[in-house]
Coordinates of C-alpha atoms and ligand atoms in Angstrom, one line a residue:
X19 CA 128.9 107.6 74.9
X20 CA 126.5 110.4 75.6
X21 CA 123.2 109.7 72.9
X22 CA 121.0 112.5 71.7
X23 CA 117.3 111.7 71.1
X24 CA 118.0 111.4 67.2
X25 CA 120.8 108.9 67.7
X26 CA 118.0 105.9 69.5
X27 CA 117.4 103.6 66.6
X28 CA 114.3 101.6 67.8
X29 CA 114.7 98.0 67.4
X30 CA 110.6 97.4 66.4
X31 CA 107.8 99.7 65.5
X32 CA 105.8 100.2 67.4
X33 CA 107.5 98.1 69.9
X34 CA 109.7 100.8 70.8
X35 CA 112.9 99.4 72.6
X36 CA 115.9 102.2 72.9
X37 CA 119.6 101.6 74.2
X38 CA 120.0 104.4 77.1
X39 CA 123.0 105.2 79.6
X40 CA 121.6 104.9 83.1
X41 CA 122.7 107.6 86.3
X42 CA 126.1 105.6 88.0
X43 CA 123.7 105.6 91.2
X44 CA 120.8 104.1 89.3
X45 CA 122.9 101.3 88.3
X46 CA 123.9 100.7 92.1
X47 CA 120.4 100.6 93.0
X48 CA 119.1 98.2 90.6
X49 CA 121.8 96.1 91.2
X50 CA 121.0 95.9 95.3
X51 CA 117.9 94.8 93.8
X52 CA 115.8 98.3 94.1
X53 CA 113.6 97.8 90.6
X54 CA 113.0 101.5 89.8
X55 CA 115.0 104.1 88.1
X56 CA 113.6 107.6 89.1
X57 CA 113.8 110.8 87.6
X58 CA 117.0 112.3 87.2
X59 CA 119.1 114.5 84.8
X60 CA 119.5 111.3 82.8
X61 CA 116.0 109.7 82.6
X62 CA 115.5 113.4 81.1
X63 CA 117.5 112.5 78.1
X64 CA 115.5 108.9 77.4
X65 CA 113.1 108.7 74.3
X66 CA 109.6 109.6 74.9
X67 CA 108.6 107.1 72.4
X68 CA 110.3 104.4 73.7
X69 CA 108.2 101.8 75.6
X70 CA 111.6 99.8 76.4
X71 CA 114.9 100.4 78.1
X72 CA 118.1 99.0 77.4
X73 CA 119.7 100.1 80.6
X74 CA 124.0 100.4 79.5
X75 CA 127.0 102.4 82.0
X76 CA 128.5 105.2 80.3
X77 CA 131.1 104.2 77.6
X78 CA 130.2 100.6 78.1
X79 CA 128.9 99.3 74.9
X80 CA 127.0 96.2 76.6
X81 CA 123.6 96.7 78.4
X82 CA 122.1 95.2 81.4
X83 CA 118.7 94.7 82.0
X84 CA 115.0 95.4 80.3
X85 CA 112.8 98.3 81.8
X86 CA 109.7 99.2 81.0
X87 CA 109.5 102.9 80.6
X88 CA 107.0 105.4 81.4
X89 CA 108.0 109.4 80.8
X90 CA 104.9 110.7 81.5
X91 CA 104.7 109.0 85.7
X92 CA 105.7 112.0 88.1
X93 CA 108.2 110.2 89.7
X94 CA 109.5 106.6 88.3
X95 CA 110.6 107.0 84.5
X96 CA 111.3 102.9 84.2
X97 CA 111.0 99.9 85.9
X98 CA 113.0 96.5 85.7
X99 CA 111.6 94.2 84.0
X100 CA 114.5 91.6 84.1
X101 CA 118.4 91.5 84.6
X102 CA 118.8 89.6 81.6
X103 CA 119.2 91.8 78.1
X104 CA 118.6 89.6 75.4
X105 CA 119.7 90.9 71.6
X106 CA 116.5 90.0 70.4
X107 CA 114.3 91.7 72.5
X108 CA 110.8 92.2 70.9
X109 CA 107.3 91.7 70.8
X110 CA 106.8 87.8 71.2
X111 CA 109.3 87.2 73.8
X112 CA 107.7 90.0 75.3
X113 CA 104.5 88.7 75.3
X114 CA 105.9 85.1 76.3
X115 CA 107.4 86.2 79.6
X116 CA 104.0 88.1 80.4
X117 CA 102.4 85.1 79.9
X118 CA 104.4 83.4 81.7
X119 CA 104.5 86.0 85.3
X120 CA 100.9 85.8 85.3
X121 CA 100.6 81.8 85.3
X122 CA 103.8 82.1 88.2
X123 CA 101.6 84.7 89.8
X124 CA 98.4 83.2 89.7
X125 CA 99.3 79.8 90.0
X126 CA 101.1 80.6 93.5
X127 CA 98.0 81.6 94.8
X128 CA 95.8 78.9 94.1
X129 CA 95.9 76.8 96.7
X130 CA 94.9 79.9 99.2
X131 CA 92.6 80.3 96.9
X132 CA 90.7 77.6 96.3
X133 CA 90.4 76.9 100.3
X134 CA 89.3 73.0 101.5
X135 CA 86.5 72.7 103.9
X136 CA 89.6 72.4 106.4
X137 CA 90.0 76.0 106.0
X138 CA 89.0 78.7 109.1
X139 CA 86.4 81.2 107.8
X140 CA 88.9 84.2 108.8
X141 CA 91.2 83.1 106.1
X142 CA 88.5 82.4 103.4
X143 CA 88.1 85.5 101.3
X144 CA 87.2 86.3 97.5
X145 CA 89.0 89.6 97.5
X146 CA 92.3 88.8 96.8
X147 CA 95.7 90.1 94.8
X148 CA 97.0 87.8 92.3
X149 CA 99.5 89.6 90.6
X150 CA 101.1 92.5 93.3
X151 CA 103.4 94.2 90.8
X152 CA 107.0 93.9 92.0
X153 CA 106.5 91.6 94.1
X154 CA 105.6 89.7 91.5
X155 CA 108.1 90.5 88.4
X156 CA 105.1 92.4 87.3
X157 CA 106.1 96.2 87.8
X158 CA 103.6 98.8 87.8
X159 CA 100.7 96.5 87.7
X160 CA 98.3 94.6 90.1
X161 CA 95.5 92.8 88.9
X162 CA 92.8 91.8 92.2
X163 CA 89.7 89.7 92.4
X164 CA 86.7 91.5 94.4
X165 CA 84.5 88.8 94.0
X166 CA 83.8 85.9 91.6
X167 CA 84.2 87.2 88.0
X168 CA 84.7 91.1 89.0
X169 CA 88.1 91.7 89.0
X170 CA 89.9 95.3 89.4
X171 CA 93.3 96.2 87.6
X172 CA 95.4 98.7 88.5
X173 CA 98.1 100.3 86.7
X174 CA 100.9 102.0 88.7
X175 CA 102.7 103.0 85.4
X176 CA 101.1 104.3 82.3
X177 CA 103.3 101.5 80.0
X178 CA 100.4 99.5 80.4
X179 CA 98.2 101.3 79.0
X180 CA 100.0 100.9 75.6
X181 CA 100.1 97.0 76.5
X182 CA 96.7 96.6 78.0
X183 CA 95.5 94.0 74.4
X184 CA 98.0 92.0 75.0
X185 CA 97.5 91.9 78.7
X186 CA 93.7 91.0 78.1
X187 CA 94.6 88.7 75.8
X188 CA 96.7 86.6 78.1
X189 CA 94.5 87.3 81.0
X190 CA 91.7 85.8 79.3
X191 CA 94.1 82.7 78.7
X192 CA 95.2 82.3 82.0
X193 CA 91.8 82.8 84.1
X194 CA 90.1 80.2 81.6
X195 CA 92.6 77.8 82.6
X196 CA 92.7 78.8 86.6
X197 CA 88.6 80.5 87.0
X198 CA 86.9 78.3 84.8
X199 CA 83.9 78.6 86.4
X200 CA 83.7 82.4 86.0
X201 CA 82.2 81.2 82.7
X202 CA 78.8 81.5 84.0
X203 CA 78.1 84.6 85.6
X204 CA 80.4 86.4 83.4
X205 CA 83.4 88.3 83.8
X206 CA 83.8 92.1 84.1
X207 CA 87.7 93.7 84.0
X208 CA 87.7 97.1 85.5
X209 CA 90.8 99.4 84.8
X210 CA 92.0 102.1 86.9
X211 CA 95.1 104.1 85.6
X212 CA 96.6 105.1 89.1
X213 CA 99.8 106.6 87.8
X214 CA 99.1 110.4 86.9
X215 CA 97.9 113.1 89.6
X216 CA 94.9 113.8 87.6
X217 CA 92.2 111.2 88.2
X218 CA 91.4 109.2 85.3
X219 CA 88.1 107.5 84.5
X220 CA 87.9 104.0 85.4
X221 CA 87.7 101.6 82.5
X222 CA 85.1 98.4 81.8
X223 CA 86.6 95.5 79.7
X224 CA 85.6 91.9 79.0
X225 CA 87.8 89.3 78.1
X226 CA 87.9 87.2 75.1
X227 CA 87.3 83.9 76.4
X228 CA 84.5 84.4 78.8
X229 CA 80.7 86.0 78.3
X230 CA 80.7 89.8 80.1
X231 CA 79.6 89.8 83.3
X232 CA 76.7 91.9 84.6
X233 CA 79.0 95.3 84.2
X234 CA 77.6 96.5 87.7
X235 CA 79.8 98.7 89.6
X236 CA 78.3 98.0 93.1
X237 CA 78.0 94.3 93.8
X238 CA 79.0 92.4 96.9
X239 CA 82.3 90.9 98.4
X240 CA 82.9 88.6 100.6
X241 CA 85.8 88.3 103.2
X242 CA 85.7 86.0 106.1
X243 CA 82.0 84.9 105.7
X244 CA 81.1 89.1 105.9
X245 CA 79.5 90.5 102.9
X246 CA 80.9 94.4 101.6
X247 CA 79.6 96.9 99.1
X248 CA 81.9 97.0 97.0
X249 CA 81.6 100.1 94.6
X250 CA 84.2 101.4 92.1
X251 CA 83.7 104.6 90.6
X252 CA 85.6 108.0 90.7
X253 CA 87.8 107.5 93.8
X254 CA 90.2 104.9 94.5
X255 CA 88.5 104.2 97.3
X256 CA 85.7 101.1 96.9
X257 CA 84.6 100.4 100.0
X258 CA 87.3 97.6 101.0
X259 CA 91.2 97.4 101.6
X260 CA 92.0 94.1 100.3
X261 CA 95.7 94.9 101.4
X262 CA 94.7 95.3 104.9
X263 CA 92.5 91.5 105.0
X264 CA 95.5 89.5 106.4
X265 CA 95.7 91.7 109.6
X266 CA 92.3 91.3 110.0
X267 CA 92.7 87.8 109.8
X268 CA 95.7 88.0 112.5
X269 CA 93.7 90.3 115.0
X270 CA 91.3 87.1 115.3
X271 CA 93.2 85.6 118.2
X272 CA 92.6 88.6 119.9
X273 CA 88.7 88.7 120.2
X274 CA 86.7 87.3 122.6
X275 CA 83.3 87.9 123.5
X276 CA 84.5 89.8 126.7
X277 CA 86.5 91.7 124.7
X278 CA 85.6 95.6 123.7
X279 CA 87.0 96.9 120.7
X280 CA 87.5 100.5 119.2
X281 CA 88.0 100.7 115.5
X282 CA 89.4 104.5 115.5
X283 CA 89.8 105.6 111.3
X284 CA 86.9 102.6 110.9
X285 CA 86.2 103.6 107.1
X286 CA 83.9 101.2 105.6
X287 CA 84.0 99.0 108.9
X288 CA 85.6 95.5 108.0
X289 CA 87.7 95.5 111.2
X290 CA 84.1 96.2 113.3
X291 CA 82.4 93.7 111.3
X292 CA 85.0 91.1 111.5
X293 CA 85.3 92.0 115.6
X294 CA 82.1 91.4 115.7
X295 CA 81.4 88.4 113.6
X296 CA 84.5 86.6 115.5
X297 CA 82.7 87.9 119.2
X298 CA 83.1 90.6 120.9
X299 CA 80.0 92.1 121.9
X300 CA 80.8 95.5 121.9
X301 CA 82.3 97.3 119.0
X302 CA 82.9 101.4 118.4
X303 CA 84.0 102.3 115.1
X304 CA 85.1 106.5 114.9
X305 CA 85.2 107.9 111.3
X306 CA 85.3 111.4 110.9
X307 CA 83.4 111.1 107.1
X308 CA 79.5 111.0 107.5
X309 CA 79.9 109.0 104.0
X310 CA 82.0 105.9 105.3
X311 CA 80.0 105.9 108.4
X312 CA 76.8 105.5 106.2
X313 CA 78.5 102.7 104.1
X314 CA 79.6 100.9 107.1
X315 CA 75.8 101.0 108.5
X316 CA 75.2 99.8 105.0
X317 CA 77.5 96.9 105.6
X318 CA 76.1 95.9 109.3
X319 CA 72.6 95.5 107.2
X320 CA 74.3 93.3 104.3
X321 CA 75.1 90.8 107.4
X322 CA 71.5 89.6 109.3
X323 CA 73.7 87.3 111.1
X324 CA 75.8 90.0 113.3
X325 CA 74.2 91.4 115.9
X326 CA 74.3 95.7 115.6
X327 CA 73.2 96.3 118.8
X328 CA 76.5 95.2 120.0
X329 CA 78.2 98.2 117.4
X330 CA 78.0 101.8 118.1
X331 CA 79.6 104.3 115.2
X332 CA 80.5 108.2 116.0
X333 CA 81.1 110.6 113.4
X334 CA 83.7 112.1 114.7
X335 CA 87.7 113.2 114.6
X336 CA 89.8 110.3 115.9
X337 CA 91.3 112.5 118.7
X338 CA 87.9 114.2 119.9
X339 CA 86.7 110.4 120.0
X340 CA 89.0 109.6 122.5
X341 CA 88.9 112.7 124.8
X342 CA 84.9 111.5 124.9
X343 CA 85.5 108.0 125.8
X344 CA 88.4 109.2 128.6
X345 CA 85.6 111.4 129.6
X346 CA 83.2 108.8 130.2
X347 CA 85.9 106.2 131.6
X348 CA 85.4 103.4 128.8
X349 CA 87.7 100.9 128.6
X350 CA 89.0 98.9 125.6
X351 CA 90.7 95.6 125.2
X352 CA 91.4 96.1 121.6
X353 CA 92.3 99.3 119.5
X354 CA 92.9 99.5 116.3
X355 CA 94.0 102.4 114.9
X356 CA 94.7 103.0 111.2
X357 CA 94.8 106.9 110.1
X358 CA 95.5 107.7 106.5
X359 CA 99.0 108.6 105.7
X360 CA 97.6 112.6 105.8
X361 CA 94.5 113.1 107.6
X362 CA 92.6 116.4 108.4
X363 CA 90.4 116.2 111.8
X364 CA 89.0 119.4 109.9
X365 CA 91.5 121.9 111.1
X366 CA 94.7 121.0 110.7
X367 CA 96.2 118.2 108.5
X368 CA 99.1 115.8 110.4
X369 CA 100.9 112.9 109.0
X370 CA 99.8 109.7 110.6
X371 CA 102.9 108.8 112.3
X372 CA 102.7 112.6 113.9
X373 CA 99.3 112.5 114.8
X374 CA 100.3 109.1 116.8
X375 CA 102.0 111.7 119.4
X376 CA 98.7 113.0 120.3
X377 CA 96.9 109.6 119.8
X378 CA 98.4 107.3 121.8
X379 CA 98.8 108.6 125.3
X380 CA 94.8 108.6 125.1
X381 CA 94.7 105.0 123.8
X382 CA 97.0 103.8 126.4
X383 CA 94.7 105.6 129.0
X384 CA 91.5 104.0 127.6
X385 CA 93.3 100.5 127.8
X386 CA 92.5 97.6 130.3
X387 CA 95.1 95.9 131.9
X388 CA 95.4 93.5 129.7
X389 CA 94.6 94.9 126.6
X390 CA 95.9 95.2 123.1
X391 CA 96.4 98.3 120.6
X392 CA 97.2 97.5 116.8
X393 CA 98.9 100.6 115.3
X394 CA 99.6 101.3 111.6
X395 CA 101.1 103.3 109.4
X396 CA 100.0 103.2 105.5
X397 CA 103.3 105.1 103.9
X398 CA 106.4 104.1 102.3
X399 CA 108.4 107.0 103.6
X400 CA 108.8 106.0 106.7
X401 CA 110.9 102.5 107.8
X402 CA 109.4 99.8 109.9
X403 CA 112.1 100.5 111.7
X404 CA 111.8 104.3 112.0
X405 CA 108.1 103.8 112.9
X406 CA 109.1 101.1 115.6
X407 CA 111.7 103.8 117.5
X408 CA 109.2 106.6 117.4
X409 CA 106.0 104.3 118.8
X410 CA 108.6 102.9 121.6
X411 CA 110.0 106.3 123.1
X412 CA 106.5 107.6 123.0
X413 CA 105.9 104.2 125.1
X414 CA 108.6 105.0 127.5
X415 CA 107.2 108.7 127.6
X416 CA 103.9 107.5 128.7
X417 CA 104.3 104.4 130.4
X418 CA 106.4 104.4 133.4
X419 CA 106.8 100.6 134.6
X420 CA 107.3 98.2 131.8
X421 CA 103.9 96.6 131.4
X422 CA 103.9 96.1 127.7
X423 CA 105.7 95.4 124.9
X424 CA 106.1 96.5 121.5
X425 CA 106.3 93.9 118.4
X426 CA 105.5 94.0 114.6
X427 CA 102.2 92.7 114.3
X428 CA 102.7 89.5 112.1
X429 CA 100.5 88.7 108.7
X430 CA 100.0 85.9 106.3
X431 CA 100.2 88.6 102.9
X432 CA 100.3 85.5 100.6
X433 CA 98.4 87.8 98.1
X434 CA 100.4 90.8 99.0
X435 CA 104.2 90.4 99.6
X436 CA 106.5 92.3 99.9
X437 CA 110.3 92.3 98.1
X438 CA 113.4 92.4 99.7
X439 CA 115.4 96.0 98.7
X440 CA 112.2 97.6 97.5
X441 CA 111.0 99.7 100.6
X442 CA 108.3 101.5 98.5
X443 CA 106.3 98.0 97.6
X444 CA 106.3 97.6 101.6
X445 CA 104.3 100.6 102.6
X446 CA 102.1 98.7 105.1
X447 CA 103.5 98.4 108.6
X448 CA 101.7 97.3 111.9
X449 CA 102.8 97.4 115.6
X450 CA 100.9 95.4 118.1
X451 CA 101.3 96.6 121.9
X452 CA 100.5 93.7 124.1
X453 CA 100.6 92.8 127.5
X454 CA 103.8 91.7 129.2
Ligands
SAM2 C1 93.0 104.3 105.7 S1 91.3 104.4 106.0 C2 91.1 103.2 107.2 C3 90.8 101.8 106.6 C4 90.3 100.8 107.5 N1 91.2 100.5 108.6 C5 90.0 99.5 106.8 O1 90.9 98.5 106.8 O2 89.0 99.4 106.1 C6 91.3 106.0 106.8 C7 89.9 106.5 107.3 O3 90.2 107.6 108.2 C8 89.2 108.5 108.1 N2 89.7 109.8 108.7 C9 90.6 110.7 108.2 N3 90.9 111.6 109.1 C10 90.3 111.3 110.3 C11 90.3 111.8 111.6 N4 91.0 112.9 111.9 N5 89.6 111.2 112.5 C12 88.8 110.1 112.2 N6 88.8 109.5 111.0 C13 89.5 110.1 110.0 C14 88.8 108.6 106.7 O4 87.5 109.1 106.5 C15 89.0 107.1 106.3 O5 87.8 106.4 106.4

């Protein structure tokens, strides 16, 4: 039942849906639960046009599953968007069942959300996911709150750009129901299309149902009582990993005001600020950009309440950081090390879990006895466990008698999960080494 482009007959125009045969192996996947169906000498053969899959096995005259399709992403032609294949597949139950994922989504959240008074600070945050794509039957797309009213979407595949009215249009239904009183400042949507290699300008977009916000692209965010500049613009970097707040929030247990912390790949500084808001007294963030370095100065001044003589920032590559500080014989009962998933010290580039051969025979050196180091790697390539086995023979490399132990450095990600069978929506991964 091979099909030729001229044989799709489109079920709705221009709500494109198309009958295609999937890969055998594609079908195995999705049905272990992996949601994706990457290229392949089949996707080639799938409709440009068509904005919906009908996923059927070769000769089998049934289908299984919806995807939403996107020929122009690099790598992932179609994602699932449910198991079920319903004959009449078109536009309004389309748009009932988005409705419907972002009330689930949003709705889940709420009661992290809208802390009580019982509530630590270092769980209290406005920046915050609430819909993580997959994770959340919403494929290709996450939708975050920076701060009140300011609220960043991003789309991992392009099919939502053809969709994005009739996402507005039930965003603006469901944050009226959960943000009601967003109505007063305003709201301000801004779009970033992350699913090309060329960088595409980020969008501004209001919603229906509430006055515009203030359209700033710099404003302020709040995690765990410590104020950020945020600003979007041309990079995908803003100035805070929302993704990485519920480590932060786990490290807390680990700072006391005794306790000296190193920051190494500190970017904008919310793991120095939040060391140092929560008590240690002595804080060194190393950043090899002059720019993040700035920005996280920028930070310490947005906060009159922490103290920056207790903070001390170098410009500098990770690895020359740490020769200085073995030089000098600091000590550290924290380290927190987070490289990108390529970084450059200016000479060479090294993938992060590489560049962790190099790093952490240093970082064990600078440790006190009873210290901690918090690893991570930011890369779906590479399994927790894989990352786990390498960290552990380095450990046995470098440290003789067994002193410490390696576990995986446990978070609350209610705004961020993860899905079971989808490895590449759980690209975060964090090892604590603690004392035995
Ligand atoms: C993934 S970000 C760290 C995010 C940070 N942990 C947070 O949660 O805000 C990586 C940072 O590493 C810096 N960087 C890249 N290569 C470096 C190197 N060789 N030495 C030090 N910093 C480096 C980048 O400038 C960037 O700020």
């Amino acid at each position: 039942m091979r099909m030729n482009n001229k044989a799709y007959k489109f079920t709705q125009n221009p709500f494109r849906c198309a009958m295609v045969e999937f890969h055998p192996h594609t079908i195995k996947y999705v049905k272990k639960g992996h949601p994706w169906v990457t290229e392949d000498s089949f996707t080639k053969r799938f409709p440009q046009k068509a904005h919906f899959l009908k996923g059927t096995k070769e000769k089998s005259p049934t289908s299984f599953g919806v995807f939403i399709h996107d020929p122009n992403h690099p790598k992932v032609k179609a994602r699932l968007w449910s198991y079920a294949s319903p004959e009449t597949w078109g536009r309004s139950a389309f748009e009932e069942e988005l409705l419907s994922r972002l009330i689930i989504s949003i709705e889940k959240r709420i009661p992290k959300i809208q802390a009580d008074i019982k509530t630590p600070i270092h769980e209290i945050r406005e920046n915050f996911y609430l819909v993580f794509g997959e994770s959340d039957s919403l494929p290709g797309l996450k939708i975050q709150v920076l701060s009140p009213g300011k609220v960043l979407i991003q789309y991992y595949s392009n099919f939502w750009t053809h969709f994005q009215k009739e996402l507005l249009s039930k965003l603006s239904y469901a944050f009226k129901r959960f943000f009601p009183e967003w109505k007063e400042k305003g709201v301000d949507i801004f779009i970033q299309t992350r699913s090309q290699n060329k960088s595409i300008p980020l969008q501004k977009k209001s919603l229906s149902t509430f006055p515009k916000g203030d359209g700033k692209l710099s404003f302020l965010s709040k995690e765990f009582d410590i104020n950020y500049q945020i600003h979007l613009g041309q990079t995908y970097d803003f100035g805070l990993y929302t993704d990485m707040s519920p480590f932060r929030s786990s490290i807390k247990e680990f700072i006391t005001p005794d306790s000296s912390v190193l920051n190494l790949f500190s970017y904008t500084g919310a793991f120095s600020l939040f060391a140092l808001k929560f008590g240690s007294k002595d804080v060194h963030s190393v950043d090899l950009s002059p720019k993040y370095m700035k920005w996280l100065e920028h930070n310490m001044e947005l906060n009159p309440a922490i103290d920056s003589s207790c903070h001390h920032s170098k410009v500098s590559s990770a690895m020359n950081s740490l020769s200085g500080y073995e030089s000098d014989n600091k000590k550290f009962n924290l380290i927190i090390c987070d490289p990108p998933s390529t970084s450059s010290d200016g000479n060479k580039r090294s993938k992060a879990i590489n560049s962790y051969h190099q790093l952490l025979p240093s970082m064990l050196n600078l440790l006190e006895d009873k210290g901690r180091i918090v690893l991570f790697l930011n890369t779906h390539n590479i399994t927790f466990k894989k990352f786990f086995g390498e960290i552990e023979s380095q450990l046995k490399l470098h440290i003789k008698s067994k002193t410490h132990k390696l576990q995986k450095l446990k978070s609350d990600n209610w705004d961020s999960p993860s899905k079971k069978g989808f490895p590449e929506g759980d690209y975060l991964k964090a090892i604590l080494i603690s004392p035995l």
